[in-house]
Amino acid sequence: MREAFVLGRGSRSWIILPRGIRLLRDEEAEAIVRHEMGHIAAGDVTLVWLTRGVWWALLPVLLVAPFVAAVQGWRWEHTTPWRMLSHPFWAEYGVRALVLAVIAVLVAQMIMRSREHEADLTAARGQSVAPWEALLAGPRPAERTWHDTARANHPTHQRRLTVLRDPHLQLRPTVLDALVVGLLAAVLLDSVDGLATLLLTGTSWSAAPVSALTAGLLLAVGWGFAVWRDARARQAETVPPSRWLHLALGVSTAAGLLVRLQGTGITEEGTMRGWPLLIVLPLAVVGAAALSSAFAGLWSRRRGTEHTTSRERLTMLVVNTLLFTGALWLAMDFCLFLRLFDAAPVLNAALLAGPYSPSSAHKAAALAVIAVSAAWPALRGTHPRGHRGRPALTAVGVAIASAATRLAYRPTATAADWTGTWRLDVLTALCAGTVCAVTLIALRGSGGLGHALYAAPMATVLTVTVLWAARFGSWKHPFEAWGTVLVESSLAGLAVVLLALAVPAGQLPAWGSTRREVNIAVPVLAVITAVAAVLALQHSGNVLLLR
């Protein structure tokens, strides 16, 4: 026996030590015992056996289908087990099952290695790291290959030393984290979608929110929390390495749609919403991941972040769940509507998934919660007060310019009926929010995404409120119309726009100018752009009104 380990669990745990520990110095032997005590304190014995149990259960489950096919081949006449299993269906099934088994192994080993780091950090808390440096800096083991690293139970000595010296490294998400979480989320999304379709109304329309919420929770816990902890450790407005991990997260969701076991034998039919989902869903996940990173950056820079509170953890869980659930739901709705149109399918599907969506109330409410949650830390950030208020001032300026242009200018081509009027008001508010978001991204790069989460909805709601007030006497139920027609539709459309903008903006570096001329010129340019956008909207005729 070369290494110490733990048996039992809870109060009935035993630490088994190798004989060679007697040859070590007292502080080094104590470090080993403290490490094993860290495993006991964290309940790692139970977690390890649970992880291994999942792996041991997965193999029999995957073998059930071919076993049943072989038994049928043995019992039925005119066929044999070999003939049954030689069908191309089972070759495809084997590839998909192999991918899932590899993912299960990677997840299990990731958990094992993370627990070793956690035990090291628990043991070294309040202690000098010198004993661990003496233990781990001995004869260097042979260099590991990439597959040795992936299947190893323990991290390398060098990695353990690096994490002990800088514990924040343990909090940072990795490419492997992104690949595993994204793939599992996509597989879960497809599985729950199929079950929900059967158990609910039998249509994919009612199954979409259920499957999106399930996979969104997985992404929120598995990815959103990791990015948040990383942002807190860095105390940075953006998390630069995470920008590249967003792409890995999106690619892995596409892989998850392809390797699902339910798709065996029907690959040519595409994914659950058709082949477009294979492109739209990964892009939506990349956009949601960028917004999640930007939101985490806002909260990491606010005042009073020395200790994590339960309110902060709850906020992160709720906001990340809304971001990822909304992104998945929008992608599924978009692909569903994409099949309905021959002319301009992308534009019309985006309008039906956003401002004209039957579920616009849920999407608008989700964006409102995210906006309020983003505004709170932004207004309490560490920037000077003038800098903190600049996104809000930009939103107010864009809203005033957009509403004034809409009310003051009415070309002949503008729809004269009441439905066309309120839809143009909604699209005007949507233009204001879009211009505000683009302005903040142009001014700050990816650092502007977090501020766009509250400033763009602010510009949208202010614009639509001014237009509603101007036509107050024309509404039969004005207050109900403000909430359930104007604000609801405009915010639902803005959710689509912000998600689309976040895909490219999340890959940009964060920048900012301290020059007063630039900081003044950009909002002025935003006002001019808003006026031009509203003028173009009013000359668009019925193109955006779905008539």
XYZ file of C-alpha atoms in Angstrom:
547
model
C 0.000 0.000 0.000
C 1.484 3.319 -1.105
C -1.289 5.836 -0.318
C -3.538 6.620 2.622
C -7.295 6.232 2.183
C -10.561 6.349 4.139
C -13.015 3.556 4.918
C -16.517 3.869 6.307
C -18.508 7.043 6.565
C -19.556 9.633 9.110
C -18.584 8.869 12.706
C -17.641 5.313 11.733
C -14.761 6.223 9.449
C -11.238 4.848 9.555
C -8.121 6.337 8.021
C -5.818 3.644 6.667
C -2.179 4.802 6.578
C 0.774 3.153 4.798
C 3.721 1.932 6.861
C 6.021 4.409 5.142
C 4.364 7.324 6.940
C 6.596 6.594 9.937
C 9.607 7.666 7.874
C 8.207 11.139 7.275
C 8.660 14.190 9.436
C 5.884 14.930 11.913
C 4.502 17.911 9.979
C 4.417 15.924 6.731
C 2.660 12.996 8.398
C 0.192 15.433 9.943
C -0.475 16.904 6.490
C -1.446 13.455 5.176
C -3.774 12.813 8.111
C -5.353 16.261 7.760
C -5.929 15.566 4.058
C -7.815 12.349 4.847
C -9.751 14.150 7.573
C -10.753 16.665 4.908
C -12.284 13.793 2.903
C -14.250 12.652 5.943
C -15.491 16.170 6.743
C -16.725 16.644 3.173
C -18.472 13.254 3.028
C -16.343 12.216 0.078
C -16.595 8.488 0.804
C -20.342 8.519 0.137
C -19.896 10.741 -2.905
C -17.223 8.475 -4.390
C -19.338 5.368 -3.989
C -22.349 7.164 -5.445
C -20.276 8.261 -8.441
C -18.982 4.743 -8.996
C -22.488 3.360 -8.542
C -23.777 5.520 -11.390
C -21.022 4.177 -13.616
C -21.709 0.554 -12.627
C -25.445 1.048 -13.234
C -24.953 2.725 -16.612
C -23.302 -0.239 -18.329
C -26.119 -2.744 -17.592
C -28.731 -0.186 -18.624
C -27.001 0.383 -21.970
C -26.734 -3.372 -22.534
C -30.439 -4.072 -21.888
C -31.561 -3.163 -25.424
C -29.075 -5.363 -27.348
C -29.642 -8.195 -24.837
C -33.395 -8.110 -25.456
C -32.775 -8.072 -29.219
C -30.491 -11.106 -28.916
C -33.099 -13.014 -26.879
C -35.742 -12.195 -29.474
C -33.453 -13.472 -32.209
C -33.009 -16.705 -30.303
C -36.745 -17.204 -29.678
C -38.168 -16.120 -33.033
C -38.180 -18.367 -36.060
C -36.275 -17.543 -39.264
C -33.740 -15.392 -37.424
C -30.777 -15.662 -35.072
C -29.249 -13.436 -32.401
C -26.366 -12.614 -34.732
C -28.740 -11.575 -37.521
C -30.663 -9.356 -35.107
C -27.531 -7.630 -33.780
C -25.864 -7.288 -37.203
C -28.470 -4.742 -38.306
C -26.946 -1.223 -38.849
C -29.291 0.062 -36.147
C -27.167 -1.579 -33.454
C -23.920 -0.204 -34.825
C -25.350 3.292 -34.515
C -26.679 2.483 -31.061
C -23.239 1.252 -30.017
C -21.550 4.486 -31.071
C -24.062 6.600 -29.170
C -23.829 4.377 -26.084
C -20.028 4.499 -26.206
C -20.068 8.301 -26.227
C -22.376 8.384 -23.198
C -20.188 5.860 -21.381
C -17.070 7.946 -22.055
C -18.845 11.035 -20.752
C -19.842 9.146 -17.602
C -16.209 8.140 -17.027
C -14.993 11.711 -17.546
C -17.580 13.082 -15.120
C -16.667 10.486 -12.493
C -12.962 11.252 -12.771
C -13.587 14.993 -12.675
C -15.462 14.539 -9.401
C -12.652 12.421 -7.987
C -9.983 15.004 -8.832
C -12.065 17.906 -7.545
C -12.487 16.159 -4.184
C -8.712 15.763 -3.881
C -8.261 19.506 -4.370
C -11.022 20.221 -1.870
C -9.419 17.937 0.715
C -6.046 19.647 0.177
C -7.565 23.083 0.678
C -9.524 21.964 3.753
C -6.396 20.468 5.301
C -4.267 23.523 4.557
C -6.815 26.035 5.865
C -5.068 28.167 8.465
C -1.844 26.187 8.008
C 1.387 26.689 6.127
C 1.604 24.967 2.742
C 5.255 24.035 3.385
C 4.504 20.406 4.443
C 2.490 19.852 1.266
C 5.254 21.393 -0.817
C 7.731 19.008 0.766
C 5.460 16.021 0.113
C 4.465 16.907 -3.437
C 7.758 18.350 -4.629
C 9.603 15.025 -4.329
C 10.596 12.816 -7.278
C 8.446 13.844 -10.231
C 6.252 11.058 -11.615
C 6.261 10.242 -15.298
C 4.591 12.813 -17.528
C 0.943 12.061 -18.215
C -0.597 12.001 -21.642
C -3.906 13.775 -22.198
C -5.929 10.561 -21.876
C -4.012 9.606 -18.718
C -4.952 12.989 -17.258
C -8.609 12.566 -18.223
C -8.974 9.154 -16.544
C -6.784 9.818 -13.485
C -8.358 9.727 -10.006
C -5.822 12.199 -8.618
C -4.554 15.467 -10.115
C -0.841 15.751 -10.826
C 1.513 16.848 -8.051
C 2.237 20.076 -9.885
C -1.462 20.855 -10.266
C -2.095 20.188 -6.565
C 0.764 22.499 -5.592
C -0.500 25.209 -7.945
C -4.018 25.055 -6.478
C -2.667 25.113 -2.903
C -0.704 28.266 -3.684
C -3.628 29.864 -5.543
C -6.943 28.293 -4.385
C -8.916 30.397 -6.857
C -7.648 28.177 -9.672
C -9.898 25.399 -8.386
C -12.930 27.614 -8.987
C -12.249 28.273 -12.644
C -14.279 26.337 -15.215
C -12.374 24.291 -17.772
C -12.948 23.121 -21.334
C -13.787 19.663 -20.033
C -16.416 21.192 -17.719
C -17.979 22.987 -20.684
C -17.996 19.899 -22.896
C -19.542 17.630 -20.270
C -22.174 20.079 -18.990
C -23.272 21.128 -22.479
C -23.565 17.565 -23.760
C -25.512 16.348 -20.737
C -27.845 19.357 -20.913
C -28.657 18.664 -24.569
C -29.279 14.967 -23.915
C -31.509 15.861 -20.960
C -33.367 18.469 -23.037
C -34.193 15.940 -25.736
C -35.150 13.186 -23.285
C -37.496 15.378 -21.232
C -38.981 16.885 -24.403
C -39.979 13.448 -25.642
C -41.471 12.407 -22.293
C -43.298 15.721 -21.834
C -44.770 15.472 -25.328
C -46.257 12.076 -24.471
C -47.454 12.978 -20.971
C -48.920 16.427 -21.659
C -50.922 17.444 -24.721
C -49.041 15.341 -27.254
C -47.602 18.421 -28.950
C -44.085 19.816 -28.876
C -45.467 23.279 -28.072
C -46.440 22.344 -24.514
C -43.307 20.227 -23.971
C -40.832 23.009 -24.813
C -41.042 24.979 -21.513
C -40.795 21.811 -19.403
C -37.721 20.459 -21.196
C -36.117 23.912 -21.370
C -36.560 24.421 -17.605
C -35.039 21.018 -16.809
C -31.977 21.530 -18.987
C -31.766 25.188 -17.956
C -31.481 24.186 -14.293
C -28.643 21.821 -15.162
C -26.790 24.559 -17.057
C -27.434 27.074 -14.274
C -26.004 24.820 -11.577
C -23.302 23.138 -13.644
C -22.083 26.196 -15.547
C -23.594 29.412 -14.199
C -22.368 28.831 -10.653
C -18.864 27.945 -11.864
C -18.613 31.197 -13.830
C -19.972 33.167 -10.874
C -17.397 31.706 -8.469
C -14.652 32.445 -10.988
C -15.812 36.038 -11.367
C -15.864 36.499 -7.595
C -12.339 35.133 -7.320
C -11.066 37.453 -10.034
C -13.109 40.470 -8.885
C -13.322 41.406 -12.564
C -16.120 42.854 -14.631
C -15.658 40.169 -17.268
C -14.056 36.753 -17.186
C -11.723 36.668 -20.222
C -10.932 32.926 -20.314
C -14.644 32.079 -20.088
C -15.299 33.788 -23.415
C -13.597 30.939 -25.235
C -15.262 28.333 -23.051
C -18.655 29.604 -24.242
C -17.886 28.218 -27.691
C -17.005 24.827 -26.204
C -20.297 24.883 -24.304
C -22.216 25.574 -27.512
C -20.388 22.904 -29.517
C -21.046 20.316 -26.816
C -24.802 21.015 -26.901
C -24.777 20.317 -30.638
C -22.954 17.050 -29.931
C -25.546 16.176 -27.297
C -28.354 16.563 -29.840
C -26.556 14.154 -32.162
C -25.637 11.384 -29.711
C -29.026 11.029 -28.010
C -30.107 7.395 -27.815
C -33.661 8.270 -28.901
C -32.321 9.279 -32.311
C -30.950 5.825 -33.101
C -32.177 4.685 -36.496
C -33.820 8.020 -37.389
C -30.710 10.157 -37.862
C -31.843 11.357 -41.279
C -34.874 13.043 -39.672
C -32.627 15.403 -37.704
C -33.056 16.631 -34.157
C -36.316 16.993 -32.236
C -37.171 20.319 -33.941
C -35.433 19.520 -37.229
C -31.923 20.203 -38.441
C -32.053 24.002 -37.841
C -32.022 23.320 -34.080
C -28.514 21.904 -34.476
C -27.354 25.448 -35.294
C -29.838 27.603 -33.375
C -29.624 25.823 -30.004
C -25.791 26.022 -29.660
C -25.885 29.719 -30.612
C -28.592 30.334 -27.999
C -26.516 28.561 -25.340
C -23.427 30.599 -26.290
C -25.459 33.803 -25.967
C -26.916 32.783 -22.606
C -23.437 31.836 -21.341
C -22.103 35.253 -22.369
C -24.951 37.005 -20.550
C -24.401 34.788 -17.502
C -20.721 35.750 -17.438
C -21.598 39.434 -17.808
C -24.139 39.221 -14.978
C -21.602 37.483 -12.745
C -19.152 40.272 -13.520
C -21.627 42.891 -12.309
C -22.180 41.115 -9.010
C -18.465 40.513 -8.467
C -17.755 44.240 -8.733
C -20.440 45.463 -6.380
C -19.638 46.676 -2.882
C -19.835 44.283 0.026
C -18.756 41.087 -1.783
C -16.320 39.921 0.903
C -18.652 37.114 1.972
C -21.130 35.099 -0.064
C -24.683 35.421 1.209
C -27.653 33.124 0.720
C -29.428 35.942 -1.128
C -26.552 36.195 -3.590
C -26.546 32.445 -4.221
C -30.314 32.439 -4.700
C -30.069 35.378 -7.102
C -27.418 33.607 -9.155
C -29.493 30.427 -9.292
C -32.674 32.234 -10.351
C -31.037 34.514 -12.931
C -28.945 31.758 -14.510
C -31.967 29.471 -14.638
C -33.973 32.200 -16.369
C -31.148 32.944 -18.816
C -30.539 29.354 -19.894
C -34.184 28.282 -19.770
C -35.212 31.310 -21.814
C -32.449 30.712 -24.363
C -33.409 27.053 -24.841
C -37.122 27.881 -25.028
C -36.551 30.650 -27.578
C -34.397 28.372 -29.729
C -37.025 25.631 -29.716
C -39.858 28.067 -30.503
C -37.825 29.687 -33.270
C -37.171 26.357 -34.991
C -40.827 25.396 -34.629
C -42.006 28.628 -36.308
C -39.283 28.415 -38.945
C -41.238 25.691 -40.724
C -44.350 27.853 -41.121
C -42.991 30.416 -43.567
C -41.671 30.236 -47.101
C -40.904 33.972 -47.406
C -38.459 35.576 -44.936
C -38.653 32.580 -42.560
C -35.899 33.795 -40.225
C -37.437 37.237 -39.670
C -40.970 35.928 -39.258
C -39.890 33.138 -36.907
C -37.978 35.658 -34.783
C -41.067 37.887 -34.556
C -43.316 34.976 -33.566
C -40.795 33.745 -30.992
C -40.401 37.266 -29.577
C -42.872 40.176 -29.613
C -45.784 38.219 -31.108
C -45.190 35.001 -29.164
C -48.121 33.294 -27.417
C -45.792 32.914 -24.414
C -44.567 36.518 -24.486
C -45.760 37.095 -20.889
C -43.341 34.498 -19.487
C -40.405 35.799 -21.532
C -41.113 39.413 -20.602
C -41.409 38.560 -16.910
C -38.105 36.653 -17.024
C -36.305 39.593 -18.645
C -37.805 42.002 -16.091
C -36.458 39.895 -13.207
C -33.017 39.721 -14.837
C -33.005 43.482 -15.465
C -33.842 44.345 -11.854
C -31.248 41.858 -10.584
C -28.605 43.386 -12.865
C -29.454 46.991 -11.987
C -29.015 46.436 -8.252
C -25.273 45.559 -8.271
C -24.556 47.981 -11.144
C -25.784 50.928 -9.087
C -23.756 49.757 -6.080
C -20.565 48.995 -7.996
C -17.053 50.214 -7.316
C -17.019 52.663 -10.235
C -17.455 56.409 -9.586
C -21.075 57.531 -9.351
C -20.959 59.286 -12.730
C -19.785 56.151 -14.485
C -22.456 54.029 -12.781
C -25.246 56.279 -14.023
C -24.062 56.587 -17.628
C -25.875 53.458 -18.957
C -29.136 54.675 -17.408
C -28.689 58.156 -18.924
C -28.044 56.560 -22.315
C -31.257 54.568 -21.944
C -33.268 57.687 -21.090
C -31.831 59.642 -24.031
C -32.520 56.839 -26.508
C -36.064 56.392 -25.162
C -36.919 60.086 -25.494
C -35.491 60.276 -29.023
C -37.321 57.131 -30.167
C -40.698 58.108 -28.714
C -40.453 61.683 -30.019
C -39.614 60.482 -33.528
C -42.483 58.005 -33.523
C -45.010 60.629 -32.401
C -43.735 63.535 -34.479
C -43.282 61.801 -37.809
C -45.990 59.767 -39.507
C -45.303 58.845 -43.123
C -48.062 57.907 -45.546
C -46.948 54.269 -45.551
C -47.645 53.873 -41.823
C -50.512 51.538 -40.967
C -53.651 53.470 -40.037
C -55.570 50.713 -38.200
C -55.289 50.269 -34.425
C -53.504 46.904 -34.553
C -50.834 48.297 -36.828
C -50.445 51.332 -34.576
C -49.764 49.442 -31.345
C -47.503 46.950 -33.104
C -45.419 49.826 -34.471
C -45.281 51.266 -30.952
C -43.973 47.923 -29.692
C -41.369 47.730 -32.447
C -40.334 51.347 -31.745
C -39.681 50.431 -28.119
C -37.794 47.375 -29.341
C -35.637 49.611 -31.539
C -34.827 51.802 -28.539
C -33.694 48.838 -26.454
C -31.628 47.451 -29.331
C -29.863 50.756 -29.968
C -29.130 51.140 -26.261
C -27.602 47.644 -26.060
C -25.512 48.135 -29.200
C -24.251 51.479 -27.864
C -23.089 49.992 -24.572
C -21.360 47.110 -26.369
C -19.622 49.564 -28.717
C -18.509 51.644 -25.729
C -17.312 48.782 -23.463
C -16.998 45.633 -25.570
C -18.077 42.502 -23.717
C -18.037 44.613 -20.541
C -21.136 46.394 -21.838
C -23.260 43.237 -21.895
C -23.912 43.348 -18.158
C -25.069 46.968 -18.305
C -27.190 46.192 -21.370
C -29.136 43.686 -19.266
C -30.795 46.517 -17.343
C -30.292 49.597 -19.539
C -31.866 48.109 -22.690
C -35.072 46.979 -20.885
C -35.180 50.405 -19.228
C -35.039 52.130 -22.623
C -37.718 49.786 -23.979
C -40.150 50.273 -21.090
C -39.636 54.068 -21.032
C -40.281 54.315 -24.773
C -43.419 52.229 -24.744
C -44.700 54.076 -21.661
C -44.350 57.466 -23.363
C -46.169 56.163 -26.455
C -48.891 54.622 -24.276
C -49.358 57.892 -22.377
C -49.662 59.812 -25.645
C -52.539 57.518 -26.716
C -54.028 57.070 -23.239
C -57.530 58.086 -24.241
C -57.607 55.668 -27.174
C -57.366 52.552 -25.012
C -60.550 51.001 -23.626
C -58.589 49.501 -20.711
C -55.409 51.589 -20.713
C -53.572 50.107 -17.724
C -54.245 46.536 -18.803
C -53.083 47.416 -22.319
C -49.854 48.930 -20.983
C -48.871 45.760 -19.131
C -50.283 42.901 -21.169
C -49.895 44.331 -24.670
C -47.182 46.968 -24.918
C -44.626 46.168 -22.206
C -45.093 42.419 -22.496
C -44.610 42.311 -26.277
C -41.701 44.750 -26.378
C -39.744 43.006 -23.604
C -40.334 39.584 -25.178
C -38.904 40.918 -28.440
C -35.962 42.470 -26.621
C -35.137 39.089 -25.063
C -34.558 37.706 -28.567
C -32.414 40.708 -29.519
C -30.232 40.574 -26.396
C -29.648 36.844 -26.845
C -28.659 37.358 -30.489
C -26.361 40.298 -29.659
C -24.659 38.354 -26.869
C -23.355 35.676 -29.251
C -20.798 37.920 -31.030
C -20.457 40.465 -28.216
C -19.481 37.787 -25.711
C -16.391 36.954 -27.782
C -15.116 40.538 -27.686
C -12.576 41.748 -25.119
C -13.704 44.276 -22.537
C -12.596 47.817 -23.187
C -13.482 51.296 -22.065
C -12.391 54.830 -22.730
C -11.534 57.387 -20.065
C -11.647 60.245 -22.564
C -14.537 62.594 -21.829
C -15.075 63.341 -25.540
C -15.674 59.673 -26.349
C -17.957 59.115 -23.366
C -20.136 62.043 -24.478
C -20.014 61.341 -28.229
C -21.219 57.741 -27.979
C -24.555 58.515 -26.240
C -25.139 61.360 -28.713
C -24.484 58.922 -31.551
C -26.921 56.511 -29.894
C -29.664 59.142 -29.961
C -29.034 59.832 -33.648
C -29.035 56.094 -34.396
C -32.316 55.661 -32.523
C -33.953 58.401 -34.598
C -32.714 56.810 -37.828
C -33.890 53.342 -36.743
C -37.403 54.575 -35.932
C -37.629 56.441 -39.239
C -36.606 53.264 -41.099
C -39.149 51.272 -39.084
C -41.999 53.610 -40.010
C -41.122 53.290 -43.691
C -41.025 49.466 -43.545
C -44.739 49.121 -44.234
C -46.262 45.780 -43.208
C -43.010 43.796 -43.372
C -42.615 43.647 -39.578
C -46.317 43.559 -38.709
C -46.914 39.956 -39.872
C -49.880 40.927 -42.047
